[in-house]
Coordinates of C-alpha atoms in Angstrom, one line a residue:
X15 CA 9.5 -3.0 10.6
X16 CA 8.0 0.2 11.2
X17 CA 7.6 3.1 9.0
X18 CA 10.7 5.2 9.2
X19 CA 10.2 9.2 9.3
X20 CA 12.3 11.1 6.3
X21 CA 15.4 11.6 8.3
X22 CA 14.8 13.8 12.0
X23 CA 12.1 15.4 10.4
X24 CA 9.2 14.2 12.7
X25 CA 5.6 13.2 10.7
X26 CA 3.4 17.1 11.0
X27 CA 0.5 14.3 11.5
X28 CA 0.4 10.4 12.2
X29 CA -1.9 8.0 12.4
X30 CA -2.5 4.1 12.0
X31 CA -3.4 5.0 8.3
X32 CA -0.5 7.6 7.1
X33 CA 2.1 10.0 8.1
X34 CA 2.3 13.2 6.6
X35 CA 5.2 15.1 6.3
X36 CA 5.1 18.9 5.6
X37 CA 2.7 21.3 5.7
X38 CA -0.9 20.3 6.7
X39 CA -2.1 23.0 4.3
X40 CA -0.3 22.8 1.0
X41 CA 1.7 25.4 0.4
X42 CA 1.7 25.0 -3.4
X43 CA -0.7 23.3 -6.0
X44 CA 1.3 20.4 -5.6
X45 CA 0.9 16.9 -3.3
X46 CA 2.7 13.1 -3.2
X47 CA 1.0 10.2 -2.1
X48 CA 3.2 7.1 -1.1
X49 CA 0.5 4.6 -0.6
X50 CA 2.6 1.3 -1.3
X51 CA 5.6 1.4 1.0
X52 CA 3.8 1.1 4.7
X53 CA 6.1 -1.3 6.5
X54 CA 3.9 -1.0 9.7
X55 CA 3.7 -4.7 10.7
X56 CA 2.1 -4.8 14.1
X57 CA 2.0 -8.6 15.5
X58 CA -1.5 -8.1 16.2
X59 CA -1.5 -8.2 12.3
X60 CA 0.9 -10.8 11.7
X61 CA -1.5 -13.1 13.9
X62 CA -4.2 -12.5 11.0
X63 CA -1.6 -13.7 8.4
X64 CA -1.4 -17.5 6.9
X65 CA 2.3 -16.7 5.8
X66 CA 5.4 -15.5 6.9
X67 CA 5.8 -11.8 7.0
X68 CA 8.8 -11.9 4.0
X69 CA 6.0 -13.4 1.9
X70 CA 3.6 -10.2 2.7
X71 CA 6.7 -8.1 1.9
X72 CA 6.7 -9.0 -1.8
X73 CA 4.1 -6.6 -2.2
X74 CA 5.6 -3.4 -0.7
X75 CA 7.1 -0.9 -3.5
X76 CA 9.9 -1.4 -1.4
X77 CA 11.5 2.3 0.1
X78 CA 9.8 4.3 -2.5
X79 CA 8.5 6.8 0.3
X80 CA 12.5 7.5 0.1
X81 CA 12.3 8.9 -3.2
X82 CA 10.3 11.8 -1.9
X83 CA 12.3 12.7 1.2
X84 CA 14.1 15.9 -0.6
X85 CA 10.8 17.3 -0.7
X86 CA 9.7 17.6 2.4
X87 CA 12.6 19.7 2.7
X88 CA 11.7 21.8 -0.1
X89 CA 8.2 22.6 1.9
X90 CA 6.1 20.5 0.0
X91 CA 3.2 17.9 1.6
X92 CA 3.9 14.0 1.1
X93 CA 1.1 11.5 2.6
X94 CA 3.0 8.1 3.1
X95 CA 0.7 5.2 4.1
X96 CA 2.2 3.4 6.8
X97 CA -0.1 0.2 6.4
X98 CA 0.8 -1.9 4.4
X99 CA -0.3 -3.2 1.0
X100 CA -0.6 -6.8 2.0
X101 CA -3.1 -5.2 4.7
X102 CA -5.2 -3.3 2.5
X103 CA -4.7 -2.1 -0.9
X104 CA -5.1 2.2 -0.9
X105 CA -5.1 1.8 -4.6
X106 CA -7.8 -0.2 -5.2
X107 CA -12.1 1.1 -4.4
X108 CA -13.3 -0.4 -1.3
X109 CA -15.7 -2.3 -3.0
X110 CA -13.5 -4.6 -4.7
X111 CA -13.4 -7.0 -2.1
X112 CA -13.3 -11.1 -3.1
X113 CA -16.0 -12.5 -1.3
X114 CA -14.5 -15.6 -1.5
X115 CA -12.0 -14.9 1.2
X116 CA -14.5 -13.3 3.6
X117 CA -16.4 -15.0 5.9
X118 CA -19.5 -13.6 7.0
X119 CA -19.7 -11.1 4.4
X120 CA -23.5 -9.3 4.8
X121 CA -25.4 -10.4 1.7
X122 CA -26.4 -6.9 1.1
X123 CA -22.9 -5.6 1.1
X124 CA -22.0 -3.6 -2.2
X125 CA -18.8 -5.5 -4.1
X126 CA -17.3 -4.9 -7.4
X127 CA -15.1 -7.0 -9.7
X128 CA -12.3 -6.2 -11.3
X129 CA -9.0 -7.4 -13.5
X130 CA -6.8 -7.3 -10.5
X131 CA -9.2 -8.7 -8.0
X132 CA -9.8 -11.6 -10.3
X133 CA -5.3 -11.9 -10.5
X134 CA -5.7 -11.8 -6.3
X135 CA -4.5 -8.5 -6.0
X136 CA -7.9 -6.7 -4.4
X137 CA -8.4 -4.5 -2.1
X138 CA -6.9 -6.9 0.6
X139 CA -4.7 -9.1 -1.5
X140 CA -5.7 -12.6 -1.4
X141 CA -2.9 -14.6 -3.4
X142 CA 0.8 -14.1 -4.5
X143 CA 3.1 -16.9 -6.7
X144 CA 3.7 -19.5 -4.2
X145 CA 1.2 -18.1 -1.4
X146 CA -2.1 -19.2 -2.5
X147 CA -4.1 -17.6 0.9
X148 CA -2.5 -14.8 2.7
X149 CA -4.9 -14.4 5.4
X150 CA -7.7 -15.1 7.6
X151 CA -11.0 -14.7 6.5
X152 CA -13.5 -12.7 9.2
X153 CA -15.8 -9.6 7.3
X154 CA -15.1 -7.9 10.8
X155 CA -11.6 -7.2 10.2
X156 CA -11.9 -6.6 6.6
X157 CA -13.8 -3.7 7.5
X158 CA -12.1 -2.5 10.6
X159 CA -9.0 -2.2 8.0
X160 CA -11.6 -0.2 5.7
X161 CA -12.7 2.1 7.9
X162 CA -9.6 2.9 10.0
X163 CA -7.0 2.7 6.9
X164 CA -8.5 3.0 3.8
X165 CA -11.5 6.3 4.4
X166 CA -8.9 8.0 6.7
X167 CA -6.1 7.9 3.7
X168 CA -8.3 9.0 1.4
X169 CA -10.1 11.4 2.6
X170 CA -6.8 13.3 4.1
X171 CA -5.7 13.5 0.6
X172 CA -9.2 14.7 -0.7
X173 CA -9.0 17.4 2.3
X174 CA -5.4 18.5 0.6
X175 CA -6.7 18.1 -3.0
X176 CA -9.6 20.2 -1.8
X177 CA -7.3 23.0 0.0
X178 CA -4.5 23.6 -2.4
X179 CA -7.0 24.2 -5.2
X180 CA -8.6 26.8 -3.3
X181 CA -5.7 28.6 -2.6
X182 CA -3.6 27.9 -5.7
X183 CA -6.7 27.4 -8.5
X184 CA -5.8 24.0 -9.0
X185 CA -4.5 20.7 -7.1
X186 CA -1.9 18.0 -8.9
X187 CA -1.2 14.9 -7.2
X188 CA 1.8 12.6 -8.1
X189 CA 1.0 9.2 -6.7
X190 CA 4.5 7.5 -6.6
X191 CA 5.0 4.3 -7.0
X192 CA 8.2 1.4 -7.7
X193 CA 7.9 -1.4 -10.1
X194 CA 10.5 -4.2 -10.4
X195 CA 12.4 -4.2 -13.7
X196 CA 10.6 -4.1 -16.8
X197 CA 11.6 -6.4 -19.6
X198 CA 13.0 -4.9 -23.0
X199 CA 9.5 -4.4 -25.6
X200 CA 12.5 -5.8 -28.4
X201 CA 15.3 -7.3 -28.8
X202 CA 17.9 -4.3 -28.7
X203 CA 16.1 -2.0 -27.2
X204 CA 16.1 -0.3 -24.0
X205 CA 13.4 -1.1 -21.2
X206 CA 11.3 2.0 -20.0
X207 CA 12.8 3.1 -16.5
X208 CA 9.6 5.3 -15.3
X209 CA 5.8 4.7 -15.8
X210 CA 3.7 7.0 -16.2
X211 CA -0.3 7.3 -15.7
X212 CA -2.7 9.2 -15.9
X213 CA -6.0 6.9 -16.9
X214 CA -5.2 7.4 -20.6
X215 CA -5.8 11.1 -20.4
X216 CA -8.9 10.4 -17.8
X217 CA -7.0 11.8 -14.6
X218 CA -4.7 14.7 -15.4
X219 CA -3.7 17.7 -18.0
X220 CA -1.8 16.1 -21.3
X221 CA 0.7 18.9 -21.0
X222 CA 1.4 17.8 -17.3
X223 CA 2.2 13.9 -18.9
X224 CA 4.2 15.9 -21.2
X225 CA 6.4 18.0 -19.1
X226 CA 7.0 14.6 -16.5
X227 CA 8.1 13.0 -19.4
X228 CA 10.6 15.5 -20.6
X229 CA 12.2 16.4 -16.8
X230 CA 12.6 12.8 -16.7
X231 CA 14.1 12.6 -20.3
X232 CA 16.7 14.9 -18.9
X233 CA 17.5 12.8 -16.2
X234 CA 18.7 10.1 -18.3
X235 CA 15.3 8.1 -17.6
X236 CA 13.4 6.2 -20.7
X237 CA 9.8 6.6 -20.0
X238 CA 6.9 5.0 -21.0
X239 CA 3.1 6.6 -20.5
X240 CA 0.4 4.2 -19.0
X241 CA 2.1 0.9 -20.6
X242 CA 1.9 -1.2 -18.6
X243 CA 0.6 0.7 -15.3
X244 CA -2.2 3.5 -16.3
X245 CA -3.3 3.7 -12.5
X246 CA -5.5 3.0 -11.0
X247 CA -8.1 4.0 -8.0
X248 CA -6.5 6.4 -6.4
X249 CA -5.6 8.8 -9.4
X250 CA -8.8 8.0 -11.0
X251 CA -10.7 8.9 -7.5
X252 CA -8.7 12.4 -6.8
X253 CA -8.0 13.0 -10.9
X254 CA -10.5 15.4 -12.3
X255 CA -9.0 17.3 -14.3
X256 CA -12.6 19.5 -15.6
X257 CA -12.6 20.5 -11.5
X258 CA -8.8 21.3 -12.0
X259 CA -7.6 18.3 -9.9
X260 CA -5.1 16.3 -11.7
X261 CA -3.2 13.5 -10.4
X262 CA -0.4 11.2 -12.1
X263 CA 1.1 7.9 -11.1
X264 CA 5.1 7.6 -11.5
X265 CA 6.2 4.1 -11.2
X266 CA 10.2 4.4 -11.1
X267 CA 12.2 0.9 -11.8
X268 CA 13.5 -0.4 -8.4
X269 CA 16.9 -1.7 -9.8
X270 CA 17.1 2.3 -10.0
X271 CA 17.2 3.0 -6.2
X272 CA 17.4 0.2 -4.5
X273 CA 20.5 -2.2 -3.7
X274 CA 21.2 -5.5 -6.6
X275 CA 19.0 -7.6 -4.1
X276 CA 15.9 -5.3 -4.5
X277 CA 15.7 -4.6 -0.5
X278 CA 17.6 -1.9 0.5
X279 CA 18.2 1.6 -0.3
X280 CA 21.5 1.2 -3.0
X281 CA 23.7 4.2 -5.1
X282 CA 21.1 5.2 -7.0
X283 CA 18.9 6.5 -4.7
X284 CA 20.2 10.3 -4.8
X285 CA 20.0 10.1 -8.6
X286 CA 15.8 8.9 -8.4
X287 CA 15.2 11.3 -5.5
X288 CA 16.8 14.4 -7.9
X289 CA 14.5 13.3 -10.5
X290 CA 11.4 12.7 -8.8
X291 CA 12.1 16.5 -7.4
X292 CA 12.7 17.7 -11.2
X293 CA 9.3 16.4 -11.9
X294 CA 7.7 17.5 -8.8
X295 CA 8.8 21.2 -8.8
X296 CA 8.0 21.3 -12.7
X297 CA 4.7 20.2 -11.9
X298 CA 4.3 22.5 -9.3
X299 CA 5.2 25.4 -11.6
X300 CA 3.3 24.4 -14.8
X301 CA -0.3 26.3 -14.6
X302 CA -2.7 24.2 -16.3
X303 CA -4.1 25.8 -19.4
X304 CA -7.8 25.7 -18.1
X305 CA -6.8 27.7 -14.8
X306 CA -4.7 30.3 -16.6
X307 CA -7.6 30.9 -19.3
X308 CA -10.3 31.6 -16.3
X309 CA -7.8 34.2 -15.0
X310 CA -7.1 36.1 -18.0

């Protein structure tokens, strides 16, 4: 299925990596990445694959570039990956790469390791429950899908980072993501609704945690702050909060937004896209303490 545009509001720029909608130049301090919900599966792509495409579909955060669709309307500038995560993971560096799955992999090519590469889940997943090798194996088209999806995506949303704080004195990213349901932490109590991350303190301003926390509080939505998603590469990459770039990930529960099958949009989408907009236009508004010292 191919990445649907937010409503007849045509993509400002698209290519095989992302579409972004709104401004190419930021009009505020504040930008959204979407880098889990690309449902561009091209058969050229589906040829590569060693399962059926509804098994590579487990791994979207299914519609949650629908969460931000209000806000393109409101003038702000969302980056929405339209490859998908089962391609190649925007999340994770492009080093952590299982070399067990690549053949012909140069000897001297850097690699790192990690907890989630080690669970399957690298920078082009490797295994799900039930699908023990999602692709073929060729170093060629591991980094053709490095160098045309994963640099591109990430170095449009530096360029933004980059460009809104120069105009605005600082740059805040919210990296939105979905997560299925969380259990309960006890018996009797209420599972967390919303994630949020920030690196334990590593990639954004407390007070910005703070203040996402408390719009969503108002909503109605239990949070929870970096238990059990703190984020990962892409805030820690574009999160420096001593340069005045900060960047959060919200994960928002899918039960919240999504139909009682998990698949499609369902009632609650209005609700999620109201509070993800709450947050966002906070965030936008909230000066972070280090910028509004320098210009006293």
């Amino acid at each position: 299925m191919a990445l649907d545009h937010f409503g007849t509001c045509p993509p400002t720029e698209s290519t095989a990596a992302y579409d972004l909608h709104g401004p190419a130049l930021p009009n505020g301090p504040l930008i959204v990445s979407v880098p889990h919900a690309g449902r561009d599966y091209s058969p050229e792509l589906l040829a590569l694959a060693r399962v059926r495409p509804e098994v590579l579909r487990r791994l979207e955060d299914r519609w949650a570039d629908m969460l931000a669709g209000p806000l393109v309307a409101r003038g702000y500038s969302v980056l929405v990956a339209r490859a998908p995560r089962a391609m190649i993971d925007l999340n994770r560096h492009e080093r952590e790469l299982d070399p067990v799955m690549v053949t012909g992999l140069p000897r001297d090519q850097p690699l790192q390791s990690s907890a989630k590469l080690r669970g399957g889940l690298g920078l082009i997943p490797r295994r799900l429950p039930g699908a023990l090798e999602l692709w073929q194996r060729p170093w060629e088209e591991a980094r053709r899908r490095i160098e045309t999806v994963h640099r591109p995506y990430h170095a449009r949303l530096a360029q933004m980072m980059t460009a809104a704080r120069e105009r605005h004195g600082h740059a805040i990213l919210i990296d939105l993501h979905s997560m299925p349901p969380l259990p309960p932490p006890a018996a009797g109590q209420a599972a967390p609704a919303l994630v949020l991350g920030d690196r334990f303190g590593r990639s954004a301003a407390t007070r910005l945690m703070m203040l996402a926390a408390d719009v969503a509080a108002g909503h109605g939505v239990l949070t929870s702050q970096n238990h059990p998603y703190a984020g990962d590469h892409l805030i820690e990459r574009h999160g420096r909060p001593e340069r005045d770039f900060h960047a959060l990930q919200l994960e928002v529960d899918r039960a919240l937004y999504l139909d009682v099958t998990l698949d499609r949009p369902g009632p609650g989408l209005t609700r999620m896209q109201g509070m993800v907009a709450a947050i966002a236009e906070a965030l936008a508004n909230e000066l972070p303490r280090s910028y509004a010292m320098a210009a006293e």
